[in-house]
XYZ file of C-alpha atoms in Angstrom:
647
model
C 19.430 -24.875 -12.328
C 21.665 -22.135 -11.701
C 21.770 -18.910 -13.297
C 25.368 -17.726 -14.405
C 26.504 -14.458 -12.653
C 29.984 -13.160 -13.114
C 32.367 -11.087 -13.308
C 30.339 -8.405 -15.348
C 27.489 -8.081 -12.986
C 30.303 -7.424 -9.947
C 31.982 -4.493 -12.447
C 28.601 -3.211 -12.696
C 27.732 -3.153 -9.679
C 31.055 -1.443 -8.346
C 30.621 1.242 -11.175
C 27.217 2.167 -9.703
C 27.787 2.204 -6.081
C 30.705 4.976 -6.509
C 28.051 6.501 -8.815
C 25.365 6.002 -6.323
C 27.946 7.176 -3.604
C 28.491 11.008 -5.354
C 23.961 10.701 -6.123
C 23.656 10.430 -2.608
C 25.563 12.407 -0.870
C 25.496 14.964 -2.818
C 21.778 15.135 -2.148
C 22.404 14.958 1.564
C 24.590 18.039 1.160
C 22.017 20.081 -0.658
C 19.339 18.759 1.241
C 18.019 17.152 -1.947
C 16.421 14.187 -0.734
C 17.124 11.205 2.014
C 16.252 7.771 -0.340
C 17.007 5.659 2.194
C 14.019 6.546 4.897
C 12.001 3.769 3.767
C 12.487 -0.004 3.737
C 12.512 0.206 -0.262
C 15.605 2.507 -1.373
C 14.194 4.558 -4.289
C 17.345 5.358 -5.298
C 18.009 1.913 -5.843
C 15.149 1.192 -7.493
C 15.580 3.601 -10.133
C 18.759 2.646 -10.925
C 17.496 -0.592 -11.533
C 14.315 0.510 -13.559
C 17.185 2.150 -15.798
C 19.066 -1.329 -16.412
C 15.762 -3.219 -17.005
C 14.546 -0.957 -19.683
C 18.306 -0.886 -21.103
C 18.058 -4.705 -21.111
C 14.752 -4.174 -23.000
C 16.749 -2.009 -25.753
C 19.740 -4.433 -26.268
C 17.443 -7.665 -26.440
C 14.982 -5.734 -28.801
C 16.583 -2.787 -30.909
C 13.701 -2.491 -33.079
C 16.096 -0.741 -35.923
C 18.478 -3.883 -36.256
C 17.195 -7.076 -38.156
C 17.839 -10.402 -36.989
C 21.724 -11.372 -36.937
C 24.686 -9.579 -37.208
C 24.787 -6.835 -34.619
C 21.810 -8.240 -32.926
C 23.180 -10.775 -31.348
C 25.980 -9.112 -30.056
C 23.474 -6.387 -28.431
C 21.633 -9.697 -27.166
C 25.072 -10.565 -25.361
C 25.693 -7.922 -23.801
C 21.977 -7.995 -22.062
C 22.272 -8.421 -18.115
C 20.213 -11.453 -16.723
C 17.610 -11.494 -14.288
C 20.006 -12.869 -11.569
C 22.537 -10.261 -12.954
C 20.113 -7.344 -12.041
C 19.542 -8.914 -8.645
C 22.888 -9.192 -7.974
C 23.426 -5.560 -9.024
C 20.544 -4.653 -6.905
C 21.449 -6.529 -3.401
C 24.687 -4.685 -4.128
C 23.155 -1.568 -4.411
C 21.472 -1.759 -1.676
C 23.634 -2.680 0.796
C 26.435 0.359 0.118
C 23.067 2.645 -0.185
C 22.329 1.390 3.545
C 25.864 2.377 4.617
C 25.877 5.729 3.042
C 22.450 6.472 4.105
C 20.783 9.074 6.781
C 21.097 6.553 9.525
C 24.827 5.667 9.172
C 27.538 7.424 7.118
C 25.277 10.729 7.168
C 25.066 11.219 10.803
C 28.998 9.272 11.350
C 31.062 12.306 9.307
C 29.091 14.921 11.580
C 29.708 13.145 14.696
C 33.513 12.524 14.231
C 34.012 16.476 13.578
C 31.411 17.741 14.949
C 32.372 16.605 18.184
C 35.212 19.073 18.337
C 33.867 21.673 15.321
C 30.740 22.534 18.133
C 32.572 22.916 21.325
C 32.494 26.338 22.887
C 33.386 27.610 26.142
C 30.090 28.334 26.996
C 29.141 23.913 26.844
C 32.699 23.026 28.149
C 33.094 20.170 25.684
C 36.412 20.605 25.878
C 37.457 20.026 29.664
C 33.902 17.432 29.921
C 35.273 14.882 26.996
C 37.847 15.919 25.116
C 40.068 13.826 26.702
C 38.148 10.785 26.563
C 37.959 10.577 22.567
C 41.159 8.901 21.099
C 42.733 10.897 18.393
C 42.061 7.553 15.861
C 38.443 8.130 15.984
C 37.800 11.762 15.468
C 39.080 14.609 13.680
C 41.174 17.307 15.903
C 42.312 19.694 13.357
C 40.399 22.301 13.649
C 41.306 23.894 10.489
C 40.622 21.128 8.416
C 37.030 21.121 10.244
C 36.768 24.514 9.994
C 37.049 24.417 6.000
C 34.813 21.283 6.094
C 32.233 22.916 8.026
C 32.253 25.947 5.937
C 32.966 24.615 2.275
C 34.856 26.718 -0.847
C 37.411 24.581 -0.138
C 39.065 21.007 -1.264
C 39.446 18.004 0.757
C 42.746 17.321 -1.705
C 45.168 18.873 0.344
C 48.024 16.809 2.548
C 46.746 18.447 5.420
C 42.863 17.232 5.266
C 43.830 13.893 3.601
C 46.091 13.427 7.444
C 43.365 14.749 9.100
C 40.854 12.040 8.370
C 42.441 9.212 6.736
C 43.002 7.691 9.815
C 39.341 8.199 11.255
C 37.952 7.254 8.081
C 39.456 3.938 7.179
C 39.302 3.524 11.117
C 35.788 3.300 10.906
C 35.088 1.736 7.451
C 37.129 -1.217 9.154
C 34.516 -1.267 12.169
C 31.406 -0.936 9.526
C 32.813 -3.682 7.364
C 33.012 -5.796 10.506
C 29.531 -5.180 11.844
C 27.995 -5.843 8.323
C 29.933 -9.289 8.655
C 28.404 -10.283 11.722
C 25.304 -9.663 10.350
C 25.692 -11.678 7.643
C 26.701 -14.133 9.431
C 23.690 -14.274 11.360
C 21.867 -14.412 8.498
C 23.596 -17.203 6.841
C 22.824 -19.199 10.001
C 19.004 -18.230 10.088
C 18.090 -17.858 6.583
C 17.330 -21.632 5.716
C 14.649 -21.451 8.600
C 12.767 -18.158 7.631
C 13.295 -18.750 3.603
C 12.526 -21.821 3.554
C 11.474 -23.818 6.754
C 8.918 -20.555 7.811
C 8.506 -19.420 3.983
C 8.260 -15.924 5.041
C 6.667 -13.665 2.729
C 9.444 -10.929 2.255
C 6.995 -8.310 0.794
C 9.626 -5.798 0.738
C 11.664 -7.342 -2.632
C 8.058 -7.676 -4.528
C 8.915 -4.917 -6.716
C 12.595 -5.529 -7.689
C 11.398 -9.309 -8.408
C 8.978 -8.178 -10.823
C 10.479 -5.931 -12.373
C 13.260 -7.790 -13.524
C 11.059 -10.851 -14.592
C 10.738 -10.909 -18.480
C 7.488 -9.122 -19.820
C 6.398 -7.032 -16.572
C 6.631 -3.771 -18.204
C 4.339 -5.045 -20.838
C 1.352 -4.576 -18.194
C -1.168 -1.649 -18.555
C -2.547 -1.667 -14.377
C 0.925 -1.029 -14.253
C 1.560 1.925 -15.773
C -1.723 3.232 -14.899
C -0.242 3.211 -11.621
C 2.632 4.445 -12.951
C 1.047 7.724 -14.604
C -1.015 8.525 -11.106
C 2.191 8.541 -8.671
C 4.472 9.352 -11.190
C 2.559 12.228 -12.982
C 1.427 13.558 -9.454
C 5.697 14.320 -8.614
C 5.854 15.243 -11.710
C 3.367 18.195 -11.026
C 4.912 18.620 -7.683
C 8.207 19.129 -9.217
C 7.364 21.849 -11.587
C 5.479 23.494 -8.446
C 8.547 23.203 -6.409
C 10.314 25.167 -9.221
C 7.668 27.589 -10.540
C 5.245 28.125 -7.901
C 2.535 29.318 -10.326
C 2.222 25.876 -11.322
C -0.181 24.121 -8.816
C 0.626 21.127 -6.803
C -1.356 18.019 -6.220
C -0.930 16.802 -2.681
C 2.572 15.682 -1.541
C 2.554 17.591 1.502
C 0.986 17.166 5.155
C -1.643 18.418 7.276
C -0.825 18.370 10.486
C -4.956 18.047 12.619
C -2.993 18.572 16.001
C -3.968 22.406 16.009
C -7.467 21.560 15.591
C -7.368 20.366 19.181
C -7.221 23.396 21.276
C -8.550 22.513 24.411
C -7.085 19.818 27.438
C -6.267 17.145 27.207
C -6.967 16.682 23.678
C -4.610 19.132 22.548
C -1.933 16.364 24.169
C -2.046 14.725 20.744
C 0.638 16.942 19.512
C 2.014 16.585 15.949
C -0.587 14.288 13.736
C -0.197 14.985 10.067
C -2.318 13.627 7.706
C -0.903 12.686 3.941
C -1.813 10.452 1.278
C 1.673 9.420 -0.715
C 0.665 6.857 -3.719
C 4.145 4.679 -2.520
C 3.000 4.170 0.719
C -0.154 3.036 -0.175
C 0.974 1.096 -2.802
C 4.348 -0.808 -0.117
C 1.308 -1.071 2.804
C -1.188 -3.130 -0.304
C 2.099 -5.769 0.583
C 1.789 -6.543 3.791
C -0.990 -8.537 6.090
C -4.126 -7.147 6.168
C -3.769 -7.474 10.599
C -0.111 -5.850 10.149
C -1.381 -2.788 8.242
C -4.343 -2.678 10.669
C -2.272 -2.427 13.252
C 0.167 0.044 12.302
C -2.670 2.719 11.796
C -4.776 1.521 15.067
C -1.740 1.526 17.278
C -0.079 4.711 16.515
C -3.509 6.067 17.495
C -3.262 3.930 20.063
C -0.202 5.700 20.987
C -2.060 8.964 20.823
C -4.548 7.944 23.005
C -1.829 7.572 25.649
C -0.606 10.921 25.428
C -4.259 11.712 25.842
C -4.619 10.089 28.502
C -1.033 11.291 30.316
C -2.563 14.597 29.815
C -5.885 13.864 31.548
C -4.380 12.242 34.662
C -1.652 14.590 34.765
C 1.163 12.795 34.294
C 2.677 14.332 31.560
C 5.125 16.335 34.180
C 7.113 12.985 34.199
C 9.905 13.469 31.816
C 9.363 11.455 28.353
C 5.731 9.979 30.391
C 4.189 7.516 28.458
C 7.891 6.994 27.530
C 6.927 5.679 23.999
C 10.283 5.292 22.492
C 11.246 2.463 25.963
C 7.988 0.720 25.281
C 8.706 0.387 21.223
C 12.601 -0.818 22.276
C 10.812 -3.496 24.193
C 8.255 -4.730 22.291
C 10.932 -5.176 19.390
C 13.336 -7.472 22.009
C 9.954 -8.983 22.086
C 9.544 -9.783 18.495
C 13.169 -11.376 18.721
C 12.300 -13.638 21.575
C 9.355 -14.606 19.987
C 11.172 -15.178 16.800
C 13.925 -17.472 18.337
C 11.094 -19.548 20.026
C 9.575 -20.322 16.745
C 13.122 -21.049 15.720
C 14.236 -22.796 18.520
C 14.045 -26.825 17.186
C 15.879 -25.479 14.000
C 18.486 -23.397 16.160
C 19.194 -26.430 18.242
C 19.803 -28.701 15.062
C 22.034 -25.738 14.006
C 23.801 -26.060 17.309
C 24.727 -29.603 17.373
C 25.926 -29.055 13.859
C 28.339 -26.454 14.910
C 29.277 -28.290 17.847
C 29.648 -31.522 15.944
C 27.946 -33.162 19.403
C 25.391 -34.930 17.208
C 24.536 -38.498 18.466
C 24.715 -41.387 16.192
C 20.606 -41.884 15.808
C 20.566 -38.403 14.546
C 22.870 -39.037 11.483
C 20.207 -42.221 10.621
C 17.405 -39.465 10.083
C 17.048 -38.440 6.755
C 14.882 -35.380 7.172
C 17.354 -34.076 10.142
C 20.154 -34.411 7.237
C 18.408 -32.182 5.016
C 17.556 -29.772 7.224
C 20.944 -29.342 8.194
C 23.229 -29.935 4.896
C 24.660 -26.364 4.525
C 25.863 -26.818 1.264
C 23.570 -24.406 -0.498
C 24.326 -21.592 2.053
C 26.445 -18.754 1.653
C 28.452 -19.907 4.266
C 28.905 -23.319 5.927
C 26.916 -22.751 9.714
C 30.428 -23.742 11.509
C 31.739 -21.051 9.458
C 28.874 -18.234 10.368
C 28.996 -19.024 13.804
C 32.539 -18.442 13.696
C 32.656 -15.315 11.934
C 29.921 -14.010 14.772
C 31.832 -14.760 17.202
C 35.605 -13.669 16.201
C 33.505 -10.545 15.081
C 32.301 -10.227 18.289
C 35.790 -10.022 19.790
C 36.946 -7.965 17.077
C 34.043 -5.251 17.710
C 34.800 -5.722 21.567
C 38.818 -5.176 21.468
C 38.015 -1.953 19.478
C 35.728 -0.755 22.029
C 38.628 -1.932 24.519
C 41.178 -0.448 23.062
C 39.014 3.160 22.630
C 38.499 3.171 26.750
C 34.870 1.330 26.853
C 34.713 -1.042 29.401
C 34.306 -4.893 28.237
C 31.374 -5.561 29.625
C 29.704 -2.583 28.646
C 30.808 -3.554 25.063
C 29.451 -6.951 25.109
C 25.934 -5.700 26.253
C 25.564 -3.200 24.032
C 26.730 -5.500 21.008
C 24.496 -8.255 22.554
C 21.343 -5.685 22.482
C 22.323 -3.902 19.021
C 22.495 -7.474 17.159
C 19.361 -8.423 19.110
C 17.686 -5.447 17.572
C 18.904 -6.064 14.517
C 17.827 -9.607 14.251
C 14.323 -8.529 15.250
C 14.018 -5.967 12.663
C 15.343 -8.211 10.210
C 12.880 -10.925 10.713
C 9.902 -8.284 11.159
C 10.956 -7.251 7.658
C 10.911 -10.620 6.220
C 7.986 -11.888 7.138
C 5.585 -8.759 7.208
C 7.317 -6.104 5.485
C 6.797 -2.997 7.126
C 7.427 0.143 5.294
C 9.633 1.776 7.897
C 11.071 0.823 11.214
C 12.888 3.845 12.064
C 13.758 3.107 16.337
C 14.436 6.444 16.784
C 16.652 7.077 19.910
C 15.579 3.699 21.331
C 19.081 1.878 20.736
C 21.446 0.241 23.082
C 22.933 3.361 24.068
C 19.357 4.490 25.448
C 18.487 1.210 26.651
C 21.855 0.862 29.377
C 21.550 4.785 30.488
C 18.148 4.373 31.517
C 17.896 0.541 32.892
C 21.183 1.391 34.783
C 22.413 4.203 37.050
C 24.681 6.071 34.659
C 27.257 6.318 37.426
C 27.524 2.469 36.698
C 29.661 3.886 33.328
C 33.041 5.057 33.342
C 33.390 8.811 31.454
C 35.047 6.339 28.600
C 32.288 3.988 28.302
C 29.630 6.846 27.583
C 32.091 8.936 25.331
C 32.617 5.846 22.996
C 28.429 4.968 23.158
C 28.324 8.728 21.775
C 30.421 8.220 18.812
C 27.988 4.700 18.297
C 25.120 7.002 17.780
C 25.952 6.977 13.840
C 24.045 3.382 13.952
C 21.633 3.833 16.575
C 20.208 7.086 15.399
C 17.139 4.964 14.103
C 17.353 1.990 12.167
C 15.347 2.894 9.050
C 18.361 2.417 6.748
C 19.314 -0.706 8.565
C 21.788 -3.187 6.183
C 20.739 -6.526 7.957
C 17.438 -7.059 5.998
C 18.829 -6.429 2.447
C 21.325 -8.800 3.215
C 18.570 -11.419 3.887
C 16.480 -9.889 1.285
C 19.507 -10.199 -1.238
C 19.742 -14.282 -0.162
C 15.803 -14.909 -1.180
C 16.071 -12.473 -4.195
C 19.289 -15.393 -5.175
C 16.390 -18.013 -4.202
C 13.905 -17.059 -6.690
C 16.511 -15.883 -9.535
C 18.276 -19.466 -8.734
C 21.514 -17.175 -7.912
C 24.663 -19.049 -6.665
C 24.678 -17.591 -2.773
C 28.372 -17.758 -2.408
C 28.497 -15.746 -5.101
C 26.364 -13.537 -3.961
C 27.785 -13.317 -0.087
C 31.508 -12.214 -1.923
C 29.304 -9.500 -3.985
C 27.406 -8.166 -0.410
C 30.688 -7.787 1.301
C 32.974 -6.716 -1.462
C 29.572 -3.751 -1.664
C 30.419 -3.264 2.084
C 33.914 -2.390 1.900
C 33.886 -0.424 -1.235
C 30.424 1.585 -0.226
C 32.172 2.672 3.194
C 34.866 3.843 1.146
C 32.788 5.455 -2.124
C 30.803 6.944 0.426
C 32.997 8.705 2.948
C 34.976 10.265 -0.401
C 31.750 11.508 -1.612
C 30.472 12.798 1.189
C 34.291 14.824 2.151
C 34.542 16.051 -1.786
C 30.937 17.755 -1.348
C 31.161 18.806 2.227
C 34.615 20.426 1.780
C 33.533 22.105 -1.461
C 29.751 22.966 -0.201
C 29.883 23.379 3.323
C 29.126 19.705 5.731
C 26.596 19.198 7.982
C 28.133 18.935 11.929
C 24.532 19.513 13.646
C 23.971 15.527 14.166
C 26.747 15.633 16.792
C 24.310 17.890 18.610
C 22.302 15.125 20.319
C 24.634 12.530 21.219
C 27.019 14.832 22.912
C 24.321 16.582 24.172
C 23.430 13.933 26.228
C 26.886 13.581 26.962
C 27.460 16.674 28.311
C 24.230 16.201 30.443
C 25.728 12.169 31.664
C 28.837 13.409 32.734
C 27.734 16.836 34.669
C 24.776 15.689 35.694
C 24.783 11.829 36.308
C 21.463 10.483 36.967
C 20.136 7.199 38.762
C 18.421 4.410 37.214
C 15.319 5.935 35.332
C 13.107 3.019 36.634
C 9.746 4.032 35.205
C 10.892 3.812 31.758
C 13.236 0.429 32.333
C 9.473 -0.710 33.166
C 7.928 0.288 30.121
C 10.264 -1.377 28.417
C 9.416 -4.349 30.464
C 5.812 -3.785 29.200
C 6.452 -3.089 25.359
C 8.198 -6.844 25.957
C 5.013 -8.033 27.704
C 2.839 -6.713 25.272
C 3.779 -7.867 22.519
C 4.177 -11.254 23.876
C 0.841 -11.201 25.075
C -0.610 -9.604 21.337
C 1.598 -12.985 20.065
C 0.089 -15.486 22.515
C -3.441 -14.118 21.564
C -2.615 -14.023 17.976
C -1.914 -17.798 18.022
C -4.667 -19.260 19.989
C -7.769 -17.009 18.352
C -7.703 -16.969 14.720
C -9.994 -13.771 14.768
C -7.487 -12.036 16.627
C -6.389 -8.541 14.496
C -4.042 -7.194 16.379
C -0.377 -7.772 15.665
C 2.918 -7.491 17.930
C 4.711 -6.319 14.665
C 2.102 -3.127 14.474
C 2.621 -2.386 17.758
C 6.312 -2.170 17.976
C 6.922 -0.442 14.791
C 3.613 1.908 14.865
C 5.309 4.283 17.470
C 8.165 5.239 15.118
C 8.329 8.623 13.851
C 8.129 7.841 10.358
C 4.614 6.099 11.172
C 3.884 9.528 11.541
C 4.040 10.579 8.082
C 2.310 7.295 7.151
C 0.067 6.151 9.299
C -2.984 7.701 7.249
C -1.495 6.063 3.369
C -1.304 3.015 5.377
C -4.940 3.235 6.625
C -6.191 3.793 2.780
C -4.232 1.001 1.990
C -5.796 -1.379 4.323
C -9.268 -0.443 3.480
C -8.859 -0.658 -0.173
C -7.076 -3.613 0.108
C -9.982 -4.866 2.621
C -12.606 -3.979 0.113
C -10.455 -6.059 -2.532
C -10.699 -9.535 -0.895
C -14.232 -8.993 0.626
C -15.711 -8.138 -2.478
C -13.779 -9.613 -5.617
C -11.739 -12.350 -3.603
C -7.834 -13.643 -3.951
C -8.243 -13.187 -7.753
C -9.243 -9.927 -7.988
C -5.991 -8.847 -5.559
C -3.888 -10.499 -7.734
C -5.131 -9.094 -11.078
C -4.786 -5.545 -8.616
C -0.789 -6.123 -7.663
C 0.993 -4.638 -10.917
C -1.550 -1.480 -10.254
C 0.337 -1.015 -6.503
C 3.928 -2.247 -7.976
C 3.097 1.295 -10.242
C 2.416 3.122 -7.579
C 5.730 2.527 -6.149
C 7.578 2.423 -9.257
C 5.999 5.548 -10.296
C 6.925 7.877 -7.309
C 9.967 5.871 -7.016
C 10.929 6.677 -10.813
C 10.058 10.257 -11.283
C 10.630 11.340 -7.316
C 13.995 10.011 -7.369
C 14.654 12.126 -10.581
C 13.918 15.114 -8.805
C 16.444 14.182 -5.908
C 19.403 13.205 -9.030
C 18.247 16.862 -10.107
C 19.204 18.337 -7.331
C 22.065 16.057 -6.702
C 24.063 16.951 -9.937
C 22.740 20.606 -10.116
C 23.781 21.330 -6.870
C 20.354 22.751 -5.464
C 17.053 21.878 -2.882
C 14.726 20.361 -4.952
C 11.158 18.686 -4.538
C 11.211 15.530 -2.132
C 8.281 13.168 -2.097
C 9.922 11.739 0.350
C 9.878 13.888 3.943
């Protein structure tokens, strides 16, 4: 049966993502705290802890008797698929304005000009290359941007980046379509043909199913993660106060001596969210994660030892990761590949007349329960294809160049998407392992026009890393309307209507604090960096890293093939393509804990024991979650650096 959601959970919704929008860049500014560097958004999540426990006040206001204003308070109660809604919603415009996307795009379309000197030559390498539509050129409005004690309500700022701005919300709106698109065509496989697990949405499910917070393991959890930031918080502010962990210990300098001290930066930390996200996911895919970034250690290590680290970027660890997650996507389409055919005829309408007689083949296929009919998705992915291309065209890329790049961004996307849904990993952060990186080093980069690397600069706002990467909410979102029995149509015009206005919310945020405050410009640093270095110095193909991405994708094909034919098998192709991420850094040891508690768990008290365990883990997210993302809304609103559990 389906659950009514309507107008008032959209309002909602809206009325906390412009909220949301001033909470989070505001932070940003102030350096207050990044919520969206995990796969869980804490900001997110408190929000929604607040409207759960203001549901709990409106169906039970213990000072009102039965009747009369009771059941108006009962009324006005949001449902579970209500919350959800609010919640995909939520998460999707947090996503856009987060450290991998709207963060790093206002720095890059000012800083570009903002950091040019004589002394780097910006301005006779590029300048001519970027098309006044897509960056800001007024130098005085950048100036008082860059600097702050200023207003971004004047006629002359408002020119200066309206264009720009809604420029680019238009190109974000379109992306985020094409993903969901994508989606639309393979969620029916993964949801429900696979039944993937989709760890990630355990907490926001539970917590807005009736009677959760009535759980003690809970809020025993609870009280240890959230009383431990609490602690922190007062020791951020009053040093005399002493802190309980939080912070990490890097072991590199303990190794002095070659080729040991190759293992560079290793910290060590134990953060009660990550232990409690990792007790979510596989027992092999948490094993992995921990053995393979030491696995990735071992390399460097070894690089040392044989003397190869003189080879720039040798073992070339980023190529290898970009590989093995093409990997996962190949390997993901192959399990896919009946369903995807089926999906194919459907499109195509080229299905034979002995097909139509088989019953089974019907159901897989009916699309009415989708949030968009397939020949509809497939569509929409391609016309926003060519959309994506012609503004790449008419900017000065090349076509082809375009089409690759989109080709290997989407195929990236897809793979993370699907890693997320069926394992759950905490982060997948890609750093500097995007499209851009892939063509420049599998291709000579005098094989790209001065236009075709300018624009792949300015894409560096989404291919930064991927941590805060929309595509798996928006599948998330479609399995969180599964469970809540949510109407997905419904739910697709929420997720894009939370597209379009978070661009928007966002970028106004972001200007009104930057312009009063000071903005950041130093993300620009990088991608026209490497600019700079592209167009003075163009190098040939770099054909020892274009092989280890050919071995990342070998890998983890060969970890896959393993993994199927030898049920002992513990090593997973997800842990080894996401284990080299730097976030895996800061992680790597919570996740270890994790595993062994959570190995302990099912050796010694079995499947009912873990399950009595989960609302104990759920509270150590919610906790830290809760009272961490306080600390950043403190900062936020008081304008100020404040504790951040999360580094």
């Amino acid at each position: 049966m389906e659950t009514r959601t309507g107008f008032r959970a959209l309002l909602v919704g809206i009325i906390l993502i412009i909220a949301d929008s001033f909470w989070m860049m505001n932070a940003s500014i102030f350096n207050a705290g990044y919520p969206t560097t995990v796969s869980l958004f804490y900001d997110v999540i408190l929000i929604l802890f607040v409207l759960t426990c203001a549901n709990l006040l409106l169906t039970h206001p213990r000072p009102l008797p039965k009747g009369g204003l009771f059941k108006y308070f009962k009324k006005a109660a949001l449902n579970r698929a209500e919350l959800l809604m609010i919640y995909a919603m939520l998460s999707i415009s947090s996503a856009i304005c987060g450290l991998d996307m709207l963060q790093v795009l206002i720095p890059l379309i000012s800083g570009a000009i903002y950091l040019a000197t004589p002394e780097n030559e910006w301005e006779s390498l590029f300048f001519k290359y970027i098309p006044d539509w897509i960056a800001v050129k007024d130098k005085e409005a950048l100036k008082a941007y860059a600097l702050g004690e200023s207003t971004w309500y004047t006629v002359e700022h408002l020119r200066s980046w309206l264009t720009p701005i809604l420029i680019w919300a238009g190109f974000i709106f379109v992306l985020l379509f094409v993903m969901v698109c994508i989606n639309s065509l393979l969620r029916r496989q993964w949801t429900e043909g696979e039944k993937l697990s989709y760890p990630i949405i355990q907490l926001p499910s539970e917590l807005t199913k009736p009677g959760f917070l009535k759980n003690n393991l809970l809020w025993i959890g609870f009280a240890i993660a959230g009383g431990m930031d609490a602690i922190n918080g007062l020791h951020f502010l009053y040093p005399v106060v002493p802190g309980i962990g939080g912070r990490l210990y890097d072991i590199g300098p303990l190794f002095t001596e070659k080729p040991w001290n190759a293992i560079g930066w290793t910290p060590v930390a134990l953060f009660p969210y990550a232990v409690g996200m990792a007790f979510f996911i596989p027992l092999d895919l948490s094993f992995s994660c921990w053995f393979f970034y030491l696995f990735w250690k071992s390399e460097l290590i070894f690089s040392s030892l044989l003397g190869l680290r003189n080879l720039p970027n040798f073992p070339y660890i980023d190529q290898q990761s970009s590989g093995a997650y093409l990997g996962l996507l190949v390997i993901a389409l192959w399990s896919s590949r009946k369903y995807l055919g089926q999906i194919f005829t459907k499109v195509s309408a080229l299905r034979n007349s002995a097909s139509r007689n088989i019953k089974s083949d019907e159901k897989i296929l009916s699309d009415a329960d989708e949030p968009m009919k397939y020949r509809t998705a497939f569509m929409g992915v391609i016309v926003g294809m060519i959309i994506l291309i012609l503004f790449c065209r008419q900017a000065g890329m090349s076509i082809w160049v375009a089409v690759v790049f989109f080709l290997l961004y989407f195929a990236l996307s897809t793979a993370i998407t699907r890693m997320r849904a069926e394992l759950g990993s905490p982060v997948h952060d890609l750093h500097f392992a995007g499209p851009d990186m892939i063509l420049t080093t599998a291709l000579n980069t005098r094989r790209f026009t001065p236009n075709d690397l300018t624009i792949m600069s300015f894409f560096h706002f989404f291919n930064r890393a991927y941590r805060s990467h929309p595509m798996p909410h928006q599948l998330e979102a479609f399995k969180l309307a599964e469970r809540s029995d949510m109407n997905n149509k419904r739910l697709l015009w929420a997720l894009l209507i939370a597209a379009g206005l978070g661009t928007l919310t966002s970028s106004w945020a972001y200007l009104d604090a930057a312009y009063r405050y000071g903005g950041k410009t130093g993300y620009a640093w990088r991608p026209f960096g490497n600019l700079e270095r592209w167009l003075s110095n163009p190098s040939s193909a770099d054909y020892p890293a274009t092989t280890a991405i050919l071995i990342g994708f070998l890998i983890t094909t060969l970890l896959y093939s393993m993994r199927t034919r030898f049920f002992w098998w513990a090593f997973h192709p997800a842990g080894f393509a996401v284990s080299s991420s730097w976030s895996m850094n800061l992680f790597w040891s919570s996740i270890l804990v994790s595993w062994l508690i959570k190995l302990i768990i099912l050796k010694y008290g079995g499947v009912n024991l873990h399950r009595k365990v989960i609302p104990f883990f759920l509270g150590l997210i919610l906790g830290e979650f809760v009272v961490g993302g306080f600390w950043t809304l403190r900062g936020a609103l008081f304008h100020t650096e404040t504790y951040k559990f999360l580094f």
